[in-house]
Short mmCIF file of C-alpha atoms and ligand atoms in Angstrom, two decimals:
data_model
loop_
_atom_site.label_atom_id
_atom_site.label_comp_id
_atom_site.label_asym_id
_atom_site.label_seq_id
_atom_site.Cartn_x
_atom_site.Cartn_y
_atom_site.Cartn_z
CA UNK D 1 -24.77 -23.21 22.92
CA UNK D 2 -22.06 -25.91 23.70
CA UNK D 3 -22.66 -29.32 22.54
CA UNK D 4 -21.91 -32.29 24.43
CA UNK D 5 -21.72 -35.54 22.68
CA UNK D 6 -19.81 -36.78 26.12
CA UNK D 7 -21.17 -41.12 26.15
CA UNK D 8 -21.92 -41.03 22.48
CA UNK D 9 -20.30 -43.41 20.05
CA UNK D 10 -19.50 -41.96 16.31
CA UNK D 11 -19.20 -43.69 13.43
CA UNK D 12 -17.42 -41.41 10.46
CA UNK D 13 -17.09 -43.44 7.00
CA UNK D 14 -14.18 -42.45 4.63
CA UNK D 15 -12.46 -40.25 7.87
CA UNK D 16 -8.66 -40.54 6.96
CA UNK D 17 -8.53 -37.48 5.08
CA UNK D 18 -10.69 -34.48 4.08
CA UNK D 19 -14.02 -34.05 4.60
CA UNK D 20 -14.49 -36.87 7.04
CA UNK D 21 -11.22 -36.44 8.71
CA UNK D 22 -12.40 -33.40 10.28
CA UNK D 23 -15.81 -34.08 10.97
CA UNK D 24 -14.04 -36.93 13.40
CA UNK D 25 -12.01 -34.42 15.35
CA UNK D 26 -15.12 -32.20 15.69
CA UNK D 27 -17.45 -35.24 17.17
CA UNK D 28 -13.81 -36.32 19.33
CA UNK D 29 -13.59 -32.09 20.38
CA UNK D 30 -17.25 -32.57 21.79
CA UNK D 31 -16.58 -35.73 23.69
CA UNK D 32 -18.14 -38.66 21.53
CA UNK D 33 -15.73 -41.52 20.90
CA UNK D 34 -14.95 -41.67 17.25
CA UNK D 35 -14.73 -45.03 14.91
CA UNK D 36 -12.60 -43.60 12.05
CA UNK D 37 -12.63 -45.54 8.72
CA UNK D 38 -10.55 -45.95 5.56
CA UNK D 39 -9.26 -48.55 2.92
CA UNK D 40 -5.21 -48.70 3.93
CA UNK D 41 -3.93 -50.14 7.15
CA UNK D 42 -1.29 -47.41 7.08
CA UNK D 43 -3.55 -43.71 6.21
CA UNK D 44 -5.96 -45.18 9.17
CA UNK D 45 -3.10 -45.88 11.75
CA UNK D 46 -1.52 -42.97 10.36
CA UNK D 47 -5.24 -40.39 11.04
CA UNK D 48 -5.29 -42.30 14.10
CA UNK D 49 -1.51 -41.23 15.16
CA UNK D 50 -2.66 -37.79 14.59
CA UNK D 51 -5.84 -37.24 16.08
CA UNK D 52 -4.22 -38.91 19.31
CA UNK D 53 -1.58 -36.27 19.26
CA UNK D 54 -4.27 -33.57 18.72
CA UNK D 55 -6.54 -34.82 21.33
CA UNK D 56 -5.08 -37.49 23.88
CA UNK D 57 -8.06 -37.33 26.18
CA UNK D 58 -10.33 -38.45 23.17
CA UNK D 59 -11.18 -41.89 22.33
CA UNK D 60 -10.48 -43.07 18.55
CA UNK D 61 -10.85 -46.84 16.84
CA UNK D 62 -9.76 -47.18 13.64
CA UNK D 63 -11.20 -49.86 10.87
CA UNK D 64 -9.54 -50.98 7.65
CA UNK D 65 -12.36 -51.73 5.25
CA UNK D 66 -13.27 -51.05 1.95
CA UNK D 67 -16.71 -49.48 2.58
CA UNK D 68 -17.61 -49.99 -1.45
CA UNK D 69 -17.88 -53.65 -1.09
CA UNK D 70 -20.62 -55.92 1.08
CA UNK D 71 -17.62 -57.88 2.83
CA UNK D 72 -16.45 -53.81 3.36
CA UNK D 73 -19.68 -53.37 5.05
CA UNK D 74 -19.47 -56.84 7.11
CA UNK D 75 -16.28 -56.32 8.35
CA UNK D 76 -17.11 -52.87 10.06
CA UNK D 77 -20.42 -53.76 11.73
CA UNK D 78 -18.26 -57.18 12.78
CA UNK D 79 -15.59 -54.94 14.39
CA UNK D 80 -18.17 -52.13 15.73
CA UNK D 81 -21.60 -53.69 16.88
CA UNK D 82 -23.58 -50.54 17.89
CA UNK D 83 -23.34 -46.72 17.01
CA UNK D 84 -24.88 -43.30 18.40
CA UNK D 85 -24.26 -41.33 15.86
CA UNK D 86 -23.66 -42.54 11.86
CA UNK D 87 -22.17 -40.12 9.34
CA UNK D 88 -21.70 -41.24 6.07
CA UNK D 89 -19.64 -39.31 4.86
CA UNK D 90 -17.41 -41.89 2.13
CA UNK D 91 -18.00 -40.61 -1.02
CA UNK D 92 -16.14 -40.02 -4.49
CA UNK D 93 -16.08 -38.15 -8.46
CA UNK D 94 -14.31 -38.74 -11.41
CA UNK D 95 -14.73 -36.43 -13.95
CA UNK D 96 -16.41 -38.35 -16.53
CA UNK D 97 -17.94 -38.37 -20.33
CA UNK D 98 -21.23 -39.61 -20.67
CA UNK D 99 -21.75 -40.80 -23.84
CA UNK D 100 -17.90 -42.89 -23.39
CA UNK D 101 -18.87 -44.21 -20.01
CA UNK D 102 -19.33 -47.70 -18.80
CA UNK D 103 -21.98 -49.63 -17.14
CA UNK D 104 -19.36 -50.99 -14.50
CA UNK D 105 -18.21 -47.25 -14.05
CA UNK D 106 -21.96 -45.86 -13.39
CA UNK D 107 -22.51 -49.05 -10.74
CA UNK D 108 -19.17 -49.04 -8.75
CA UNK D 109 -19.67 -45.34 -7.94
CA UNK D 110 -23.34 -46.38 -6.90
CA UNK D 111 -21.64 -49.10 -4.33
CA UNK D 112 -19.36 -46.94 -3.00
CA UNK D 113 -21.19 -43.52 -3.11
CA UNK D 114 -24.88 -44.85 -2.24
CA UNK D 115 -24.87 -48.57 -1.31
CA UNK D 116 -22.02 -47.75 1.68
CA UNK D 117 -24.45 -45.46 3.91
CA UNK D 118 -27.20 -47.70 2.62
CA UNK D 119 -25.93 -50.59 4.46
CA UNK D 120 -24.70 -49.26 7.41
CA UNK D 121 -27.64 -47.34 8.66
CA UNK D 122 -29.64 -50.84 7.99
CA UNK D 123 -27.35 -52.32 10.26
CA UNK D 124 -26.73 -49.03 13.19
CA UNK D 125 -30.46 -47.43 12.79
CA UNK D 126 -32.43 -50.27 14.39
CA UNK D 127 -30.30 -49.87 17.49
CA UNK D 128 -30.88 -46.30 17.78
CA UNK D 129 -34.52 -46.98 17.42
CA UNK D 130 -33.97 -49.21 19.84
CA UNK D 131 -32.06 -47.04 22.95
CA UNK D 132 -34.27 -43.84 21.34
CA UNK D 133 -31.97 -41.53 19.86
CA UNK D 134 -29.59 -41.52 17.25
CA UNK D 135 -27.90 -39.30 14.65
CA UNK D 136 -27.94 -40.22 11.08
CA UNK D 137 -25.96 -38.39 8.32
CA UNK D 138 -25.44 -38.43 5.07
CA UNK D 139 -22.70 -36.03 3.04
CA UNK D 140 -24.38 -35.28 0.17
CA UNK D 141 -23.37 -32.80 -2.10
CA UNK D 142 -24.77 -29.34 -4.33
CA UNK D 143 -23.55 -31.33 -7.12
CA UNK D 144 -27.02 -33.56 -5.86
CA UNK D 145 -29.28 -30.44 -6.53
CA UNK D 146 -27.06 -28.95 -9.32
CA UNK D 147 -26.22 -32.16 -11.35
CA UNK D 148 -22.85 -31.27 -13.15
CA UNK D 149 -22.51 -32.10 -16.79
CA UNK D 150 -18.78 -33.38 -16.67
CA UNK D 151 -20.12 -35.95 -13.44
CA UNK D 152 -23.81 -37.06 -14.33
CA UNK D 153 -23.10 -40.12 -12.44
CA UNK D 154 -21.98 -38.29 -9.28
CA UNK D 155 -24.81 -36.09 -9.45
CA UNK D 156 -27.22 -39.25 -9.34
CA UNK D 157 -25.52 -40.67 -6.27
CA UNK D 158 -25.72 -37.45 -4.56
CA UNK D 159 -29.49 -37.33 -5.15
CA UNK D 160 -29.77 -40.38 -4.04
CA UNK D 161 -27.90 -39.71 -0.66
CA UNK D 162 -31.08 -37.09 -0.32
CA UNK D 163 -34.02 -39.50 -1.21
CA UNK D 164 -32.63 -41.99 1.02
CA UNK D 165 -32.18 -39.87 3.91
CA UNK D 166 -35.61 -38.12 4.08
CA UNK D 167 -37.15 -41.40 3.18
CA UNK D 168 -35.20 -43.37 6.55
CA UNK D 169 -36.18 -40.47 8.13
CA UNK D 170 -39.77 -40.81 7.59
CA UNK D 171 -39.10 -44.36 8.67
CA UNK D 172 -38.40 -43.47 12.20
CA UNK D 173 -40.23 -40.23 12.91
CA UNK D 174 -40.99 -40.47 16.47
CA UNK D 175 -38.26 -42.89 17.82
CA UNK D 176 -35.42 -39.68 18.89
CA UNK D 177 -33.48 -40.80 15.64
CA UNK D 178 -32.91 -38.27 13.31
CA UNK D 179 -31.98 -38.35 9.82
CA UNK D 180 -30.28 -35.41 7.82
CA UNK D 181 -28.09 -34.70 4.83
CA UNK D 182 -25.69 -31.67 4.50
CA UNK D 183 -25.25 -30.39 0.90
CA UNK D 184 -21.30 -29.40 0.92
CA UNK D 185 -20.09 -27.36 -1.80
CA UNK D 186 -16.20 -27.09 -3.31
CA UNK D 187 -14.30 -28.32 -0.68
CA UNK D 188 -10.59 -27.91 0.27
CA UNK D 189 -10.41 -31.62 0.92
CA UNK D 190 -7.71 -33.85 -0.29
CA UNK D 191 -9.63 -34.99 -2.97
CA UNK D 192 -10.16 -31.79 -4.19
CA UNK D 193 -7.42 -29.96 -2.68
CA UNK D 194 -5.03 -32.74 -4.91
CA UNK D 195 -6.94 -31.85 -8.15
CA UNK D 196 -6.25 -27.70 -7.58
CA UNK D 197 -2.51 -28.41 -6.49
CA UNK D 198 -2.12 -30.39 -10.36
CA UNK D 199 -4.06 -27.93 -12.07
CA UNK D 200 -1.72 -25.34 -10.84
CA UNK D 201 1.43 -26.96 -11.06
CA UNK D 202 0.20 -27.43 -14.78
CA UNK D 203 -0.87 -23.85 -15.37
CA UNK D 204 1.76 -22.11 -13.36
CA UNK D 205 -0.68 -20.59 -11.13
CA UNK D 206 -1.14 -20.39 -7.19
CA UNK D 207 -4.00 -23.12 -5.98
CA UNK D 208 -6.08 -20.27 -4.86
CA UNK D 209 -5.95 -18.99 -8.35
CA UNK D 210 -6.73 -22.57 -9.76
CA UNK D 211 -9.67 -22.23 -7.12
CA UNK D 212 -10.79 -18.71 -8.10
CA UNK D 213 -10.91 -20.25 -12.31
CA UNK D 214 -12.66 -23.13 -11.24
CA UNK D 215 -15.68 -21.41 -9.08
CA UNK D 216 -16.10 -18.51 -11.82
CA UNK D 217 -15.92 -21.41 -14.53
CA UNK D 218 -18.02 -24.28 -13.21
CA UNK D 219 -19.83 -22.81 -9.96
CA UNK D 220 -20.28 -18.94 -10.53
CA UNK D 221 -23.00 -18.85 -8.59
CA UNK D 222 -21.06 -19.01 -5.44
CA UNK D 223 -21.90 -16.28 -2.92
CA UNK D 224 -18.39 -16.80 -0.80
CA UNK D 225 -16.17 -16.96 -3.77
CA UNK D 226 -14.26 -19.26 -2.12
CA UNK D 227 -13.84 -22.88 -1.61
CA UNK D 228 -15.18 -23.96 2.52
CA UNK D 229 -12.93 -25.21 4.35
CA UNK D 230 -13.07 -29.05 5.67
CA UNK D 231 -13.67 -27.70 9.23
CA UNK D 232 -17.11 -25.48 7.85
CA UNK D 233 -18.65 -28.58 6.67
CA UNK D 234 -17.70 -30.56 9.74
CA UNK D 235 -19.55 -27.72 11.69
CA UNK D 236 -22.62 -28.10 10.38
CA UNK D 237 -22.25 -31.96 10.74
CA UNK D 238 -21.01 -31.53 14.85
CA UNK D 239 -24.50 -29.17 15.50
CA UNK D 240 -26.63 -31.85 13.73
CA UNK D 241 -25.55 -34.72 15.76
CA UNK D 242 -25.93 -32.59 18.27
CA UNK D 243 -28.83 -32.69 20.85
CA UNK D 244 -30.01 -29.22 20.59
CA UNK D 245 -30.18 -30.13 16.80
CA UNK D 246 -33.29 -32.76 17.73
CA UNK D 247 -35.73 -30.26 15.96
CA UNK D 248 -34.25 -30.87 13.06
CA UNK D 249 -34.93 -34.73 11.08
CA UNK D 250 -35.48 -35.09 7.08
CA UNK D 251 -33.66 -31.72 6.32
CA UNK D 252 -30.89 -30.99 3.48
CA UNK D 253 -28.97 -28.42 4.75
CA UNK D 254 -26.07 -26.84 2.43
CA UNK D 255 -22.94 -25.26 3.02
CA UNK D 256 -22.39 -24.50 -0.26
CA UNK D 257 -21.31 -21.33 -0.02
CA UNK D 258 -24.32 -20.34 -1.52
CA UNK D 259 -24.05 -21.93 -4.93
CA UNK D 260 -27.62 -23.06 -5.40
CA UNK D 261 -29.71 -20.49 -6.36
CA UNK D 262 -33.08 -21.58 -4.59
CA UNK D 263 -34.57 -20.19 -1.13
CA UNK D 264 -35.62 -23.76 0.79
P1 LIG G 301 -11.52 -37.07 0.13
O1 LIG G 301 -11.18 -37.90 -1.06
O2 LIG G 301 -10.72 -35.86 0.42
O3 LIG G 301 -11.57 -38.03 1.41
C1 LIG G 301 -12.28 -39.25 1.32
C2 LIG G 301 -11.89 -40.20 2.43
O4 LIG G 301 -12.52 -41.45 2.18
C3 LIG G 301 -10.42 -40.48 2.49
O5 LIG G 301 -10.11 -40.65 3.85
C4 LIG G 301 -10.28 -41.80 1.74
O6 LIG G 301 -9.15 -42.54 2.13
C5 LIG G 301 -11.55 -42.50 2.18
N1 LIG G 301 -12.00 -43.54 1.26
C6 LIG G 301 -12.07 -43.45 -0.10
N2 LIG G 301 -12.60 -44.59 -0.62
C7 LIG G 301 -12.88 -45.41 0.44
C8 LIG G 301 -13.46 -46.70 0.57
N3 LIG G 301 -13.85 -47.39 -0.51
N4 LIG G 301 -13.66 -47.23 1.83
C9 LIG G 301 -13.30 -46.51 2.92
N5 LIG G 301 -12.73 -45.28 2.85
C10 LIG G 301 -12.51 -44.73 1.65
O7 LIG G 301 -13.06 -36.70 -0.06
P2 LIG G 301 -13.89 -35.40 0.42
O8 LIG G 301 -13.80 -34.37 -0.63
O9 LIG G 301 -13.53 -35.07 1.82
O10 LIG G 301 -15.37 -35.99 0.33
C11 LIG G 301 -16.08 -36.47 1.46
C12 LIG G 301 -17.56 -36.44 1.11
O11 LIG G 301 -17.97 -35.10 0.84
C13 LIG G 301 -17.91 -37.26 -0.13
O12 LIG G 301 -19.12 -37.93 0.06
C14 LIG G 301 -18.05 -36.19 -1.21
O13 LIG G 301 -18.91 -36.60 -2.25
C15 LIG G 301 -18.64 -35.05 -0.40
N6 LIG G 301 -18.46 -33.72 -1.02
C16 LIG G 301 -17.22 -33.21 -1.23
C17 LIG G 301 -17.09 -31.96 -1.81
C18 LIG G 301 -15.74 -31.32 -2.05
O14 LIG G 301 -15.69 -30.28 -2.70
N7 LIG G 301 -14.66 -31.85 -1.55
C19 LIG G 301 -18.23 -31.25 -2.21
C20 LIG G 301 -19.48 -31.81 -1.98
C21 LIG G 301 -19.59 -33.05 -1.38
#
């Protein structure tokens, strides 16, 4: 199977770094041009310095916005009208005690991890609908299946990635846009990556040992005993935008590495 996303426009929130930063050069590797997206003038011309490097026959845009916010939102659908493909893929966790934890706390990680996708698939899916096909995804997380005790909050966001993405895709069954989310488990990304690096440096350990504590201690049910990689994730993300993946609409589909213990 090779995929060709050659004439298709990609949208990747949060794509500086991590996660989203490789699930760009994956869409850019199979030909789509790529709108990368993050908060700082200087980490997006920075990703953008280095993806053009990797790939110089690709095409990358970059957009400064702060994807949390509603003027966020505006300014990217002001600076890039229409979109092929969607992935949002911006998304954060703090670790967090419930019973201290604020109201303002619970509803700015609802804006950034919820409302962000929310709003730009309002504004990209009716074009889709619209030229009849389109790829829609939303990062979710296992942490949406498996809510974890030290990040309720992020748990609920995550969940909520999943009930809005199999509800918009029951919205436009039938039209050649599909909807999907893909369930990641622990990541090397920078986010997490960062928090392994300080937990070593603190214990005196390697980071693969700080990894190795962390999955027997908070996700033993792992079946790789290891964190994925950036580029596994992104995989899954490239064959879903793909168009041999247009069988596939409504789905959650993990690479967690195993860690929830169900069959479907
Ligand atoms: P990361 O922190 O490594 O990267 C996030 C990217 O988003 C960075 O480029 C950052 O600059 C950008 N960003 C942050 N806030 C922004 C904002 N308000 N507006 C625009 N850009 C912003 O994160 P990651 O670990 O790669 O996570 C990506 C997605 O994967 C998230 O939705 C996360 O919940 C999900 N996820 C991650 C893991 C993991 O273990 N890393 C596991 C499951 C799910």
């Amino acid at each position: 199977m090779k995929i060709e996303l050659k004439g298709r426009k990609a949208i990747v929130t949060g794509s500086t770094a991590g996660i989203g930063r490789a699930i760009a050069e994956g869409l850019a590797r199979a030909g789509a041009s790529v709108v990368i997206n993050g908060r700082g003038e200087q980490r997006v011309a920075a990703a953008l310095q280095e993806l053009r490097a990797l790939l110089p026959k690709a095409e990358f845009t970059g957009v400064v916005a702060d994807l949390s916010t509603a003027e966020g939102s505006a300014a990217l659908v002001d600076k890039v009208k229409d979109a092929d493909i969607l992935v949002n893929n911006l998304g954060t966790a703090h670790l967090n005690g419930f019973f201290e934890q604020k109201d303002s706390e619970w509803l700015d990680l609802f804006q950034l991890n919820v409302m962000s996708g929310v709003r730009a698939a309002r504004h990209y899916v009716p074009g889709m609908v619209q030229r009849g096909w389109g790829r829609v995804v939303f990062i979710s997380s296992e942490s949406g299946v498996a809510i974890p005790k030290e990040m309720i909050d992020y748990g609920m966001t995550k969940t909520a990635q999943l009930a809005v993405s199999r509800g918009l895709a029951e919205l436009v069954g039938g039209t050649g846009v599909t909807v999907n989310a893909v369930l990641p488990g622990p990541t090397r990304s920078e986010i997490l990556g960062n928090w392994m690096k300080a937990t070593a440096g603190e214990q005196g350990i390697t980071q693969e040992e700080a990894e190795q504590t962390f999955l027997k201690t908070m996700r033993p049910t792992t079946l790789i005993n290891r964190f994925t990689t950036t580029e596994e994730v992104a995989n899954m993300v490239i064959y879903v935008c793909s168009e041999q993946a247009s069988g596939t609409s409504g789905a959650a589909l993990r690479v967690d590495g195993g860690v929830i213990r169900s069959i479907p």
